[in-house]
Amino acid sequence: MKSPLRFALNRMVAPDLALADFIQMAKALKCDAIEIRNDLKNREIEYGMPATRVRELCAAQGITVLSINALYPFDVWNDERRAQALELATYARECGAQGLVMCPFNEPGDTRTDAQRAAALRTALSELAPILREYGILGFVEPLGFEVSALRRKRVAVEAIKSIGGLDVFRVVHDTFHHHLAGEHEFFPELTGLVHISGVEDREAPLNAIGDGHRVLVGEGDILGNAAQIDTLLSTGYSGYLSFEPFAESVHGLADIQQALGASIAHLQKP
């Protein structure tokens, strides 16, 4: 028996919307969970909104904060990263977030070997685990499928998590966009803590030229196979949230994002 679809909204859906209005939209769409971000200028964390205010606004509408997105680059561990991790963990605990999304180094010019990247990944996970335990939150490791990413596939993340004894505090993020980009065929439903969904409809762009700007809401023209990916996850035991995360400016500029989201939800709910 498959779990029903449970939708959430990442702040990237409508980054210019005030948090109170964003929460109202989630409520209207019957989405009872959101993700906030630390990379949106003049919004929440960057603006200096107290974590307690985020908690109050969400609690008033029965909304769960799934995560803060994101600690970056989590796999390049140093004093700066530790300070950033502690700051975000504090905010997460105070705003009631369940976890912290963690993204790997994703820039050109990384000259490290695969072995060096793997060692750095294990080091970072080992350092982060006690912080997550102390603050009572989860770490959502999100592989990025881009060719320049230091961590492209969930298999590598899962093996590293197991190797450092981190199954109690770490989960992986299954991002339908990055799963497709990485050419990954494995699913890890039992270790998946969160699913990010977005669609791509550009059939002309080569795979290695597809970027965040191509990520729209999931509809009939989707080439990522979102529906099939979601079906596989749900039929093999995943029962968590599907969080909309479109980066395309064409989505951010929509006159009625709520209507567009409703249409995407209806599309994905079709039997």
C-alpha positions in Angstrom: 0.0 0.0 0.0 1.6 3.3 -1.1 1.5 6.3 1.2 -0.6 9.3 0.1 1.3 12.2 -1.4 2.3 14.7 1.3 3.3 18.1 -0.2 5.5 20.8 1.3 6.7 24.2 0.1 10.4 25.2 0.0 10.8 29.0 0.2 12.3 28.9 -3.3 8.8 28.5 -4.6 8.1 32.2 -3.9 11.2 33.8 -2.5 9.9 37.3 -2.6 6.8 36.5 -0.5 6.8 37.6 3.1 6.9 34.5 5.4 3.4 35.2 6.9 1.9 35.2 3.3 4.0 32.2 2.3 2.6 30.3 5.3 -1.0 31.4 4.4 -0.4 30.1 0.9 0.8 26.7 2.2 -2.3 26.5 4.4 -4.6 27.3 1.5 -3.0 24.5 -0.6 -3.3 22.1 2.3 0.4 21.8 2.6 1.2 21.5 6.3 5.0 21.9 6.1 7.6 24.3 4.7 11.3 24.7 4.3 13.0 28.0 5.1 16.3 29.1 3.6 19.4 31.0 4.7 20.3 32.2 1.2 17.4 34.6 0.5 18.4 38.2 1.0 15.9 40.3 3.1 14.0 37.2 4.2 13.9 35.3 7.5 17.4 34.4 8.5 19.3 36.9 6.3 16.9 39.6 7.4 17.4 38.8 11.0 13.9 37.5 11.8 14.1 35.9 15.2 13.7 32.1 15.1 11.0 32.3 17.8 9.0 34.5 15.4 9.2 31.8 12.6 8.0 29.3 15.2 5.1 31.5 16.2 3.9 32.1 12.7 4.1 28.5 11.8 2.5 27.2 15.0 -0.4 29.6 14.5 -1.3 27.9 11.2 -0.4 24.3 12.2 2.7 24.4 9.9 5.8 22.2 10.4 9.2 23.6 9.6 11.0 20.7 7.8 14.4 22.2 7.4 16.7 25.1 7.0 18.2 25.0 3.5 21.3 24.9 3.6 24.7 24.4 5.2 27.2 24.9 2.3 29.6 23.5 1.5 29.2 21.1 4.4 31.9 18.7 3.1 34.7 21.3 3.3 35.1 21.3 7.1 37.0 24.1 8.9 36.4 26.6 11.7 34.1 28.7 9.5 31.9 25.7 8.7 31.7 24.7 12.3 30.6 28.2 13.3 28.1 28.2 10.5 26.8 24.8 11.5 26.4 25.9 15.1 24.6 29.1 14.1 22.2 27.2 11.8 21.6 24.4 14.4 20.7 27.0 17.0 18.3 28.7 14.6 16.8 25.3 13.6 16.2 24.3 17.2 14.7 27.6 18.2 12.4 27.8 15.1 11.3 24.2 15.5 12.9 22.9 12.3 13.3 19.2 12.1 16.6 19.3 10.3 19.3 21.1 8.4 19.8 20.5 4.6 23.5 20.1 3.8 24.9 20.6 0.3 28.3 19.6 -1.0 31.0 21.7 -2.7 29.6 22.5 -6.1 32.0 24.8 -8.0 34.5 24.4 -10.9 38.2 24.0 -10.1 38.0 21.2 -7.4 41.3 19.4 -8.0 40.8 16.8 -5.2 40.7 13.1 -6.1 37.7 11.0 -5.4 39.5 9.5 -2.4 40.2 13.0 -1.0 36.6 14.0 -1.5 35.5 10.8 0.3 37.8 11.4 3.2 36.6 15.1 3.5 33.0 13.9 3.4 33.6 11.4 6.3 35.4 14.1 8.3 32.6 16.5 7.9 29.9 14.0 8.8 31.9 12.9 11.9 32.2 16.5 13.0 28.6 17.3 12.3 27.0 14.2 14.0 27.6 15.4 17.6 26.3 18.8 16.8 23.1 17.4 15.4 22.7 15.1 18.4 23.2 18.0 20.8 20.7 20.2 19.1 18.2 17.5 18.5 17.9 17.9 14.7 18.6 15.8 11.6 21.2 16.4 8.9 19.7 16.0 5.5 22.6 15.3 3.1 21.7 16.4 -0.4 23.9 15.1 -3.3 23.9 17.5 -6.2 23.9 15.9 -9.7 25.9 18.6 -11.4 29.2 17.4 -13.0 31.2 19.8 -10.9 29.6 18.6 -7.6 31.9 16.9 -5.1 29.0 14.6 -4.1 26.8 13.5 -7.0 25.2 10.3 -5.9 23.2 9.1 -2.9 25.0 5.8 -2.7 28.3 7.6 -1.8 26.5 9.6 0.9 24.8 6.5 2.3 28.0 4.6 2.6 29.8 7.5 4.3 26.9 7.9 6.8 27.1 4.3 7.6 30.9 4.3 7.9 30.9 7.0 10.6 28.0 5.5 12.6 25.6 8.4 11.7 22.4 6.6 10.9 20.7 8.1 14.0 21.1 11.7 12.8 21.7 11.7 9.1 19.2 11.2 6.2 19.6 11.8 2.5 17.6 14.1 0.3 16.2 12.6 -2.9 16.0 15.6 -5.3 14.2 14.5 -8.5 16.3 17.0 -10.5 19.6 15.9 -9.2 18.7 12.2 -9.3 18.1 12.6 -13.0 21.2 14.8 -13.6 23.5 12.3 -11.9 22.1 9.4 -13.9 21.4 7.6 -10.6 19.1 4.6 -10.6 19.3 3.6 -6.9 16.7 4.7 -4.4 17.2 4.6 -0.7 13.7 5.0 0.7 14.6 3.8 4.2 17.3 6.5 4.5 15.4 9.3 2.7 14.4 12.1 5.0 13.1 14.6 2.4 12.3 14.7 -1.2 12.7 17.9 -3.3 10.6 18.0 -6.5 10.9 20.3 -9.6 10.3 19.8 -13.3 12.3 20.5 -16.4 10.5 20.9 -19.7 13.4 22.0 -22.0 13.9 19.1 -24.3 16.6 20.7 -26.4 19.2 21.5 -23.7 22.0 18.9 -23.3 21.9 17.2 -19.9 25.2 18.8 -18.8 23.8 22.2 -19.7 20.7 22.0 -17.5 20.9 24.1 -14.4 18.8 25.5 -11.6 17.3 28.1 -13.9 15.5 25.3 -15.8 13.7 24.0 -12.7 10.0 24.7 -12.9 6.9 23.3 -11.4 6.1 19.7 -12.3 3.6 19.4 -15.2 2.7 17.5 -18.3 5.9 18.5 -20.1 8.3 17.2 -17.4 11.3 15.3 -18.7 12.7 14.3 -15.3 10.3 11.5 -14.6 9.1 13.0 -11.4 5.9 10.9 -11.3 7.8 7.7 -11.8 10.5 8.7 -9.2 7.8 9.5 -6.6 5.9 6.3 -7.4 9.1 4.3 -6.8 9.9 6.0 -3.5 6.4 5.6 -2.2 6.0 2.0 -3.3 9.2 1.1 -1.6 8.4 2.6 1.8 9.0 6.4 1.8 6.2 8.2 3.6 7.6 11.7 4.0 7.1 15.0 2.3 7.5 16.0 -1.3 8.8 19.6 -1.2 8.4 21.9 -4.2 11.7 23.5 -5.0 11.6 25.4 -8.4 14.4 27.8 -9.0 13.3 29.2 -12.4 12.6 33.0 -12.5 9.7 32.2 -14.7 8.1 30.5 -11.7 9.1 33.3 -9.3 7.5 35.8 -11.6 4.1 34.1 -11.9 1.1 36.4 -11.2 -0.6 33.5 -9.3 1.8 31.1 -7.9 -0.8 29.5 -5.7 -2.9 28.6 -8.7 0.1 27.2 -10.5 1.1 25.1 -7.4 -2.5 23.8 -7.1 -2.3 22.7 -10.8 1.0 20.9 -10.2 -0.3 19.2 -7.1 -3.4 18.0 -9.1 -1.1 16.7 -11.9 0.9 14.6 -9.5 -2.1 13.3 -7.7 -3.6 11.9 -10.9 -3.8 8.1 -10.6 
